[in-house]
Amino acid sequence: EKGGFASFMDKEIHDQPKAVADTLLGRTDLKGRLALDDLRIDEAVLRSIDKIIVVACGTAAYSGHVAKYAIEHWCRIPVEVELAHEFRYRDPVVNEKTLVVAVTQSGETMDTLMAVRHAREQGAKVISIVNTHGSTIPRESDAVLYTHAGPEIAVASTKAFLAQITAAYLLGLYLAQLRGNKFPDEIDEILDELRAMPAKIQEVLDRGARVREIARWMADTSSVLFLGRHVGFPVALEGALKLKELAYIHAEGFAAGELKHGPIALIEPGQPVFVIVPSPRGRDSLHAKVISNIQEIRARGARTLVIAEDGDEAVVPYADEVFWVPQAPTLLAPLLTVVPLQLFACELSTARGLDVDQPRNLAKSVTVE
Ligand code: BG6
């Protein structure tokens, strides 16, 4: 049931601290080591893999984009992310040394299932990250890492997305531990940060009133752009997808670095642009580059809606509006920065009188190719 919320989506957005906490639960042993018991793949095989390909569709694929940044950084294994339907039909280079990670909420998406089958036919091992127990994709995978988000009813994915990102972090840390890329205390440190995320997600939800208010004011907007860099890029893509799905508004997500290679031509006075700013405590150059992107679009009249970390005063002069999120390590920040964008899309859809839970033309699980 909706538990007092106006829609399942609203409820599921508010379930996210628990979805992340539950996905982390019980996955470290008493010594603090990661113990992903559900990964029944031989450790020697996992040590020998030389490439990971994440296959998924829609929102699940964006969790794969976040996974790429984290897993490459922690494990030094090349990671590709590919839409399952593209992967299946382009004769990909896959062999016994490839680990394919299939990410899916329903476990039934036909495009993803076909990618899993194709990968296994080529000799690859497949780990699926799945929310629905008893579904088809985990049965056809070599191993499964369940996300414990609970049933997701709204067609557009929210809490499953955060749980997928969390599971991908766990997989990355597990591989780093197994392959000796990180010292145990480094892994412990990241796990501690990860365990602190549910309370920070709650904090973002508690601050949600302002983004909802702005969404109601913007109910008649015809186009919104989203810019992000590094892990903020998939967050921008997801923010745009949510707005298309729920509010039927033309929305595009861009890598902020692409701005001058094309998208800046779209900026005209009054154009709303969300910008996801990386932590100033992370890599300096990254933060500075996004700040200068905000300046560039503002100078051309864009209305800048900025998502930034608490204390990042550098954004203030160029922001028409700032949505603050608690401090977190750069790689983990998507668990926070996507939340205002979910709230925005949900509220804007409602303000337009639309059915947030059942957007037109969409199905929760697409079981045909
Ligand atoms: C779409 C849903 O049809 O499928 C999205 O509307 C979802 O919300 C996508 O992200 C992938 O589905 P699944 O079940 O494989 O995660």
CSV table of C-alpha atoms and ligand atoms in Angstrom, one decimal:
chain,number,residue,atom,x,y,z
A,1,GLU,CA,0.0,0.0,0.0
A,2,LYS,CA,1.0,3.6,-0.4
A,3,GLY,CA,1.5,4.2,3.3
A,4,GLY,CA,0.0,7.7,3.3
A,5,PHE,CA,1.9,8.9,0.2
A,6,ALA,CA,0.0,10.3,-2.8
A,7,SER,CA,1.6,7.8,-5.2
A,8,PHE,CA,3.6,4.6,-5.1
A,9,MET,CA,6.5,6.5,-6.7
A,10,ASP,CA,6.5,9.0,-3.9
A,11,LYS,CA,6.5,6.2,-1.3
A,12,GLU,CA,9.2,4.4,-3.1
A,13,ILE,CA,11.4,7.5,-3.3
A,14,HIS,CA,11.0,7.7,0.5
A,15,ASP,CA,11.8,4.0,0.9
A,16,GLN,CA,15.3,4.6,-0.5
A,17,PRO,CA,17.2,4.9,2.8
A,18,LYS,CA,15.9,1.5,3.7
A,19,ALA,CA,16.4,0.0,0.2
A,20,VAL,CA,20.1,1.0,0.4
A,21,ALA,CA,20.5,-0.1,4.1
A,22,ASP,CA,18.8,-3.5,3.4
A,23,THR,CA,21.0,-4.1,0.3
A,24,LEU,CA,24.1,-3.6,2.5
A,25,LEU,CA,22.8,-5.7,5.3
A,26,GLY,CA,24.6,-9.0,6.2
A,27,ARG,CA,27.1,-8.7,3.4
A,28,THR,CA,30.2,-8.3,5.5
A,29,ASP,CA,31.4,-11.0,7.9
A,30,LEU,CA,32.5,-10.5,11.5
A,31,LYS,CA,35.9,-9.4,10.5
A,32,GLY,CA,34.4,-6.7,8.3
A,33,ARG,CA,35.3,-8.6,5.1
A,34,LEU,CA,32.9,-8.6,2.3
A,35,ALA,CA,31.2,-12.0,2.1
A,36,LEU,CA,29.0,-12.2,-1.0
A,37,ASP,CA,27.9,-15.7,-0.4
A,38,ASP,CA,25.4,-15.5,-3.2
A,39,LEU,CA,28.3,-15.3,-5.7
A,40,ARG,CA,28.7,-18.9,-6.5
A,41,ILE,CA,31.4,-18.3,-9.1
A,42,ASP,CA,34.8,-19.8,-8.3
A,43,GLU,CA,37.2,-17.2,-6.8
A,44,ALA,CA,39.9,-18.3,-9.2
A,45,VAL,CA,37.7,-17.4,-12.1
A,46,LEU,CA,36.9,-14.0,-10.7
A,47,ARG,CA,40.6,-13.4,-10.2
A,48,SER,CA,41.3,-14.2,-13.9
A,49,ILE,CA,38.7,-12.0,-15.6
A,50,ASP,CA,40.2,-9.2,-17.7
A,51,LYS,CA,37.0,-7.3,-18.6
A,52,ILE,CA,33.6,-6.6,-17.2
A,53,ILE,CA,30.6,-5.7,-19.4
A,54,VAL,CA,27.5,-4.4,-17.7
A,55,VAL,CA,24.3,-5.0,-19.7
A,56,ALA,CA,20.9,-3.5,-18.8
A,57,CYS,CA,18.1,-1.3,-20.1
A,58,GLY,CA,16.7,2.0,-19.0
A,59,THR,CA,17.4,3.2,-15.5
A,60,ALA,CA,19.2,0.0,-14.7
A,61,ALA,CA,21.7,0.8,-17.4
A,62,TYR,CA,22.5,4.1,-15.7
A,63,SER,CA,23.3,2.3,-12.5
A,64,GLY,CA,25.8,0.4,-14.7
A,65,HIS,CA,27.4,3.7,-15.7
A,66,VAL,CA,27.9,4.6,-12.0
A,67,ALA,CA,29.3,1.1,-11.5
A,68,LYS,CA,31.9,1.6,-14.2
A,69,TYR,CA,33.4,4.6,-12.5
A,70,ALA,CA,33.6,2.8,-9.1
A,71,ILE,CA,34.7,-0.6,-10.3
A,72,GLU,CA,37.5,0.7,-12.6
A,73,HIS,CA,38.8,3.0,-9.9
A,74,TRP,CA,38.8,0.3,-7.2
A,75,CYS,CA,39.7,-2.8,-9.2
A,76,ARG,CA,41.6,-1.6,-12.2
A,77,ILE,CA,39.5,-3.9,-14.5
A,78,PRO,CA,38.2,-2.3,-17.7
A,79,VAL,CA,34.4,-2.0,-17.5
A,80,GLU,CA,32.1,-1.4,-20.4
A,81,VAL,CA,28.4,-0.5,-20.0
A,82,GLU,CA,26.1,-1.5,-22.8
A,83,LEU,CA,22.4,-1.4,-23.5
A,84,ALA,CA,21.4,-5.1,-23.5
A,85,HIS,CA,19.7,-4.9,-26.9
A,86,GLU,CA,22.8,-3.2,-28.5
A,87,PHE,CA,25.2,-5.7,-26.9
A,88,ARG,CA,23.2,-8.7,-28.2
A,89,TYR,CA,23.2,-7.7,-31.8
A,90,ARG,CA,26.7,-6.3,-32.4
A,91,ASP,CA,28.9,-9.4,-32.1
A,92,PRO,CA,30.6,-8.2,-28.9
A,93,VAL,CA,34.1,-9.6,-27.9
A,94,VAL,CA,33.2,-11.9,-25.1
A,95,ASN,CA,35.0,-15.0,-23.8
A,96,GLU,CA,35.8,-17.0,-20.6
A,97,LYS,CA,37.8,-14.0,-19.2
A,98,THR,CA,34.8,-11.7,-19.5
A,99,LEU,CA,32.5,-11.1,-16.6
A,100,VAL,CA,29.1,-9.9,-17.6
A,101,VAL,CA,27.0,-8.1,-15.0
A,102,ALA,CA,23.3,-8.0,-15.9
A,103,VAL,CA,21.3,-5.4,-13.9
A,104,THR,CA,17.6,-5.6,-13.8
A,105,GLN,CA,14.8,-4.8,-11.3
A,106,SER,CA,12.2,-7.2,-12.7
A,107,GLY,CA,14.6,-10.0,-13.7
A,108,GLU,CA,12.4,-10.5,-16.7
A,109,THR,CA,13.4,-7.8,-19.2
A,110,MET,CA,13.7,-9.8,-22.5
A,111,ASP,CA,16.5,-7.7,-24.0
A,112,THR,CA,18.6,-8.2,-20.9
A,113,LEU,CA,17.8,-12.0,-20.8
A,114,MET,CA,18.9,-12.4,-24.4
A,115,ALA,CA,22.1,-10.6,-23.6
A,116,VAL,CA,22.7,-13.0,-20.7
A,117,ARG,CA,22.1,-16.0,-22.9
A,118,HIS,CA,24.4,-14.7,-25.6
A,119,ALA,CA,27.2,-13.9,-23.1
A,120,ARG,CA,27.0,-17.4,-21.6
A,121,GLU,CA,27.0,-19.0,-25.0
A,122,GLN,CA,30.4,-17.3,-25.6
A,123,GLY,CA,31.8,-18.7,-22.4
A,124,ALA,CA,31.4,-15.6,-20.2
A,125,LYS,CA,30.3,-15.9,-16.5
A,126,VAL,CA,27.3,-13.8,-15.7
A,127,ILE,CA,26.4,-12.2,-12.4
A,128,SER,CA,23.0,-10.7,-12.3
A,129,ILE,CA,22.0,-7.8,-9.9
A,130,VAL,CA,18.3,-8.4,-9.5
A,131,ASN,CA,15.5,-7.2,-7.3
A,132,THR,CA,12.8,-9.8,-7.9
A,133,HIS,CA,13.3,-13.2,-6.4
A,134,GLY,CA,12.2,-16.2,-8.4
A,135,SER,CA,12.5,-14.3,-11.7
A,136,THR,CA,14.1,-15.6,-14.9
A,137,ILE,CA,17.4,-13.8,-15.2
A,138,PRO,CA,18.9,-15.0,-11.9
A,139,ARG,CA,17.9,-18.5,-12.8
A,140,GLU,CA,19.9,-18.2,-16.0
A,141,SER,CA,22.9,-16.5,-14.5
A,142,ASP,CA,26.0,-18.1,-12.9
A,143,ALA,CA,25.5,-16.0,-9.8
A,144,VAL,CA,23.1,-13.4,-8.4
A,145,LEU,CA,23.5,-10.5,-6.1
A,146,TYR,CA,20.0,-9.5,-5.0
A,147,THR,CA,19.1,-5.9,-4.3
A,148,HIS,CA,16.8,-5.7,-1.3
A,149,ALA,CA,14.7,-2.8,-2.3
A,150,GLY,CA,11.4,-4.6,-1.8
A,151,PRO,CA,8.6,-4.7,-4.4
A,152,GLU,CA,8.7,-1.7,-6.8
A,153,ILE,CA,5.2,-0.9,-8.0
A,154,ALA,CA,5.6,2.5,-9.9
A,155,VAL,CA,6.6,1.9,-13.5
A,156,ALA,CA,9.5,4.4,-13.3
A,157,SER,CA,12.3,3.0,-11.2
A,158,THR,CA,13.6,4.8,-8.1
A,159,LYS,CA,14.5,2.7,-5.1
A,160,ALA,CA,15.6,-0.2,-7.2
A,161,PHE,CA,18.0,2.2,-8.9
A,162,LEU,CA,19.6,3.2,-5.7
A,163,ALA,CA,19.8,-0.4,-4.6
A,164,GLN,CA,21.4,-1.4,-7.9
A,165,ILE,CA,24.1,1.2,-7.4
A,166,THR,CA,24.7,0.0,-3.9
A,167,ALA,CA,25.0,-3.7,-5.1
A,168,ALA,CA,27.4,-2.6,-7.8
A,169,TYR,CA,29.6,-0.9,-5.1
A,170,LEU,CA,29.6,-4.1,-3.1
A,171,LEU,CA,30.5,-6.1,-6.1
A,172,GLY,CA,33.4,-3.7,-6.9
A,173,LEU,CA,34.7,-3.8,-3.4
A,174,TYR,CA,34.4,-7.6,-3.3
A,175,LEU,CA,36.4,-7.9,-6.5
A,176,ALA,CA,39.0,-5.4,-5.2
A,177,GLN,CA,39.3,-7.5,-2.0
A,178,LEU,CA,39.6,-10.7,-3.9
A,179,ARG,CA,42.1,-9.5,-6.4
A,180,GLY,CA,44.2,-7.6,-3.9
A,181,ASN,CA,43.7,-4.2,-5.4
A,182,LYS,CA,42.9,-2.6,-2.0
A,183,PHE,CA,44.1,-3.0,1.5
A,184,PRO,CA,41.5,-4.3,4.0
A,185,ASP,CA,41.5,-1.0,5.9
A,186,GLU,CA,40.8,0.9,2.7
A,187,ILE,CA,37.8,-1.3,1.9
A,188,ASP,CA,36.6,-0.9,5.5
A,189,GLU,CA,36.8,2.9,5.1
A,190,ILE,CA,34.7,2.8,2.0
A,191,LEU,CA,32.2,0.4,3.6
A,192,ASP,CA,31.9,2.8,6.6
A,193,GLU,CA,31.1,5.6,4.1
A,194,LEU,CA,28.6,3.4,2.4
A,195,ARG,CA,26.9,2.5,5.7
A,196,ALA,CA,26.5,6.2,6.4
A,197,MET,CA,24.6,6.8,3.1
A,198,PRO,CA,21.1,5.8,4.1
A,199,ALA,CA,21.0,8.5,6.8
A,200,LYS,CA,22.3,11.0,4.2
A,201,ILE,CA,19.6,10.0,1.7
A,202,GLN,CA,17.1,10.6,4.4
A,203,GLU,CA,18.5,14.1,4.9
A,204,VAL,CA,18.0,14.8,1.2
A,205,LEU,CA,14.4,13.7,1.5
A,206,ASP,CA,13.9,15.8,4.5
A,207,ARG,CA,15.1,18.8,2.5
A,208,GLY,CA,12.8,18.0,-0.4
A,209,ALA,CA,10.2,20.7,0.0
A,210,ARG,CA,12.1,23.3,-2.0
A,211,VAL,CA,12.6,21.2,-5.1
A,212,ARG,CA,9.0,20.2,-5.1
A,213,GLU,CA,8.0,23.8,-4.9
A,214,ILE,CA,10.2,24.7,-7.9
A,215,ALA,CA,8.7,21.7,-9.8
A,216,ARG,CA,5.2,23.1,-9.3
A,217,TRP,CA,6.2,26.5,-10.5
A,218,MET,CA,7.7,24.8,-13.6
A,219,ALA,CA,4.7,22.7,-14.5
A,220,ASP,CA,4.4,24.4,-17.9
A,221,THR,CA,8.1,24.1,-18.9
A,222,SER,CA,8.6,22.6,-22.3
A,223,SER,CA,12.3,21.6,-22.0
A,224,VAL,CA,14.8,20.9,-19.2
A,225,LEU,CA,18.5,20.1,-19.6
A,226,PHE,CA,20.7,18.2,-17.2
A,227,LEU,CA,24.4,18.4,-17.0
A,228,GLY,CA,26.9,16.3,-15.0
A,229,ARG,CA,30.4,15.1,-15.1
A,230,HIS,CA,32.1,11.9,-13.9
A,231,VAL,CA,29.4,10.0,-11.9
A,232,GLY,CA,27.3,13.1,-12.2
A,233,PHE,CA,26.9,12.3,-15.9
A,234,PRO,CA,24.7,9.2,-15.4
A,235,VAL,CA,22.8,11.1,-12.7
A,236,ALA,CA,22.1,13.8,-15.4
A,237,LEU,CA,20.9,11.1,-17.8
A,238,GLU,CA,18.6,9.6,-15.1
A,239,GLY,CA,17.2,13.0,-14.2
A,240,ALA,CA,16.3,13.6,-17.8
A,241,LEU,CA,14.8,10.1,-18.3
A,242,LYS,CA,12.6,10.5,-15.2
A,243,LEU,CA,11.2,13.8,-16.5
A,244,LYS,CA,10.5,12.3,-20.0
A,245,GLU,CA,8.8,9.2,-18.5
A,246,LEU,CA,6.7,10.9,-15.8
A,247,ALA,CA,6.0,14.4,-17.1
A,248,TYR,CA,6.3,13.9,-20.9
A,249,ILE,CA,8.6,16.9,-21.1
A,250,HIS,CA,11.5,17.1,-23.5
A,251,ALA,CA,14.6,16.5,-21.4
A,252,GLU,CA,18.2,15.7,-22.2
A,253,GLY,CA,21.1,14.8,-20.1
A,254,PHE,CA,24.6,15.7,-21.2
A,255,ALA,CA,28.2,15.2,-20.0
A,256,ALA,CA,29.1,18.7,-18.9
A,257,GLY,CA,32.3,18.5,-20.9
A,258,GLU,CA,30.3,18.1,-24.1
A,259,LEU,CA,28.7,21.5,-23.6
A,260,LYS,CA,30.9,23.4,-26.0
A,261,HIS,CA,30.8,20.5,-28.5
A,262,GLY,CA,27.1,21.0,-29.1
A,263,PRO,CA,24.5,21.3,-26.4
A,264,ILE,CA,25.4,24.9,-25.6
A,265,ALA,CA,23.6,25.9,-28.8
A,266,LEU,CA,20.4,25.0,-27.0
A,267,ILE,CA,20.9,27.5,-24.3
A,268,GLU,CA,18.6,30.6,-24.7
A,269,PRO,CA,17.3,32.9,-22.0
A,270,GLY,CA,15.1,31.2,-19.5
A,271,GLN,CA,16.2,27.6,-20.4
A,272,PRO,CA,16.2,25.6,-17.2
A,273,VAL,CA,19.3,23.5,-16.6
A,274,PHE,CA,20.0,21.2,-13.7
A,275,VAL,CA,23.7,20.9,-13.0
A,276,ILE,CA,25.1,18.2,-10.7
A,277,VAL,CA,28.3,19.6,-9.2
A,278,PRO,CA,31.0,17.1,-7.9
A,279,SER,CA,32.3,17.5,-4.4
A,280,PRO,CA,34.9,20.3,-4.1
A,281,ARG,CA,36.8,18.0,-1.7
A,282,GLY,CA,37.3,15.5,-4.5
A,283,ARG,CA,39.4,16.1,-7.5
A,284,ASP,CA,39.8,19.9,-7.7
A,285,SER,CA,39.9,20.1,-11.5
A,286,LEU,CA,36.6,18.3,-11.8
A,287,HIS,CA,34.8,20.7,-9.5
A,288,ALA,CA,36.3,23.8,-11.1
A,289,LYS,CA,35.4,22.6,-14.6
A,290,VAL,CA,31.7,22.2,-13.7
A,291,ILE,CA,31.7,25.6,-12.0
A,292,SER,CA,32.9,27.1,-15.2
A,293,ASN,CA,30.2,25.2,-17.2
A,294,ILE,CA,27.6,26.8,-14.9
A,295,GLN,CA,29.1,30.2,-15.6
A,296,GLU,CA,29.1,29.6,-19.3
A,297,ILE,CA,25.4,28.7,-19.5
A,298,ARG,CA,24.4,31.4,-17.0
A,299,ALA,CA,26.1,34.0,-19.2
A,300,ARG,CA,23.8,32.9,-22.0
A,301,GLY,CA,20.7,33.3,-19.9
A,302,ALA,CA,20.1,29.7,-18.6
A,303,ARG,CA,18.1,29.3,-15.4
A,304,THR,CA,20.6,27.3,-13.3
A,305,LEU,CA,19.3,24.7,-10.9
A,306,VAL,CA,22.3,23.4,-9.1
A,307,ILE,CA,22.8,20.3,-7.0
A,308,ALA,CA,25.8,20.8,-4.8
A,309,GLU,CA,27.4,19.5,-1.6
A,310,ASP,CA,26.9,21.3,1.7
A,311,GLY,CA,29.5,24.0,2.1
A,312,ASP,CA,30.3,24.4,-1.6
A,313,GLU,CA,29.9,28.2,-1.6
A,314,ALA,CA,31.6,28.4,-5.0
A,315,VAL,CA,28.3,27.5,-6.7
A,316,VAL,CA,26.3,30.3,-5.1
A,317,PRO,CA,27.1,33.2,-7.4
A,318,TYR,CA,26.1,31.3,-10.5
A,319,ALA,CA,23.0,29.4,-9.2
A,320,ASP,CA,19.4,30.6,-9.5
A,321,GLU,CA,18.6,27.8,-7.1
A,322,VAL,CA,20.8,25.4,-5.1
A,323,PHE,CA,19.6,22.0,-3.8
A,324,TRP,CA,22.1,21.1,-1.1
A,325,VAL,CA,23.1,17.5,-0.4
A,326,PRO,CA,25.3,16.2,2.5
A,327,GLN,CA,29.0,15.6,2.0
A,328,ALA,CA,30.0,12.2,0.6
A,329,PRO,CA,32.9,10.7,-1.3
A,330,THR,CA,32.6,11.5,-5.0
A,331,LEU,CA,32.0,7.9,-6.1
A,332,LEU,CA,29.1,7.5,-3.7
A,333,ALA,CA,27.5,10.8,-4.4
A,334,PRO,CA,25.0,9.6,-7.0
A,335,LEU,CA,23.0,8.0,-4.2
A,336,LEU,CA,22.3,11.5,-3.0
A,337,THR,CA,22.4,13.8,-6.1
A,338,VAL,CA,19.7,11.8,-8.0
A,339,VAL,CA,17.1,12.1,-5.2
A,340,PRO,CA,16.2,15.8,-5.8
A,341,LEU,CA,15.8,14.9,-9.5
A,342,GLN,CA,13.4,12.1,-8.7
A,343,LEU,CA,11.4,14.4,-6.4
A,344,PHE,CA,11.4,17.0,-9.2
A,345,ALA,CA,10.0,14.7,-11.8
A,346,CYS,CA,7.5,13.1,-9.5
A,347,GLU,CA,6.1,16.5,-8.3
A,348,LEU,CA,6.1,18.1,-11.8
A,349,SER,CA,4.2,15.1,-13.2
A,350,THR,CA,1.6,15.4,-10.4
A,351,ALA,CA,1.4,19.2,-11.0
A,352,ARG,CA,0.5,18.5,-14.6
A,353,GLY,CA,-2.3,16.2,-13.5
A,354,LEU,CA,-0.6,13.0,-14.8
A,355,ASP,CA,-0.5,9.5,-13.4
A,356,VAL,CA,2.9,9.2,-11.9
A,357,ASP,CA,2.7,5.5,-11.2
A,358,GLN,CA,1.5,4.5,-14.7
A,359,PRO,CA,2.9,6.8,-17.3
A,360,ARG,CA,1.4,6.4,-20.8
A,361,ASN,CA,2.9,3.8,-23.1
A,362,LEU,CA,5.2,2.4,-20.5
A,363,ALA,CA,5.2,-1.1,-18.9
A,364,LYS,CA,7.0,-2.0,-15.6
A,365,SER,CA,8.6,-4.9,-17.2
A,366,VAL,CA,9.1,-5.4,-20.9
A,367,THR,CA,9.1,-9.1,-21.7
A,368,VAL,CA,9.3,-8.8,-25.5
A,369,GLU,CA,12.4,-7.8,-27.5
B,1,BG6,C1,11.5,-0.1,-18.4
B,1,BG6,C2,11.0,0.4,-17.1
B,1,BG6,O1,10.5,-0.6,-19.1
B,1,BG6,O2,12.5,-1.1,-18.1
B,1,BG6,C3,12.2,1.1,-16.4
B,1,BG6,O3,10.0,1.4,-17.3
B,1,BG6,C4,13.3,0.1,-16.2
B,1,BG6,O4,11.8,1.7,-15.2
B,1,BG6,C5,13.7,-0.7,-17.5
B,1,BG6,O5,14.5,0.8,-15.8
B,1,BG6,C6,14.5,-1.9,-17.2
B,1,BG6,O6,13.8,-2.8,-16.4
B,1,BG6,P1,14.4,-3.9,-15.4
B,1,BG6,O7,13.3,-4.6,-14.8
B,1,BG6,O8,15.3,-4.8,-16.3
B,1,BG6,O9,15.3,-3.1,-14.5
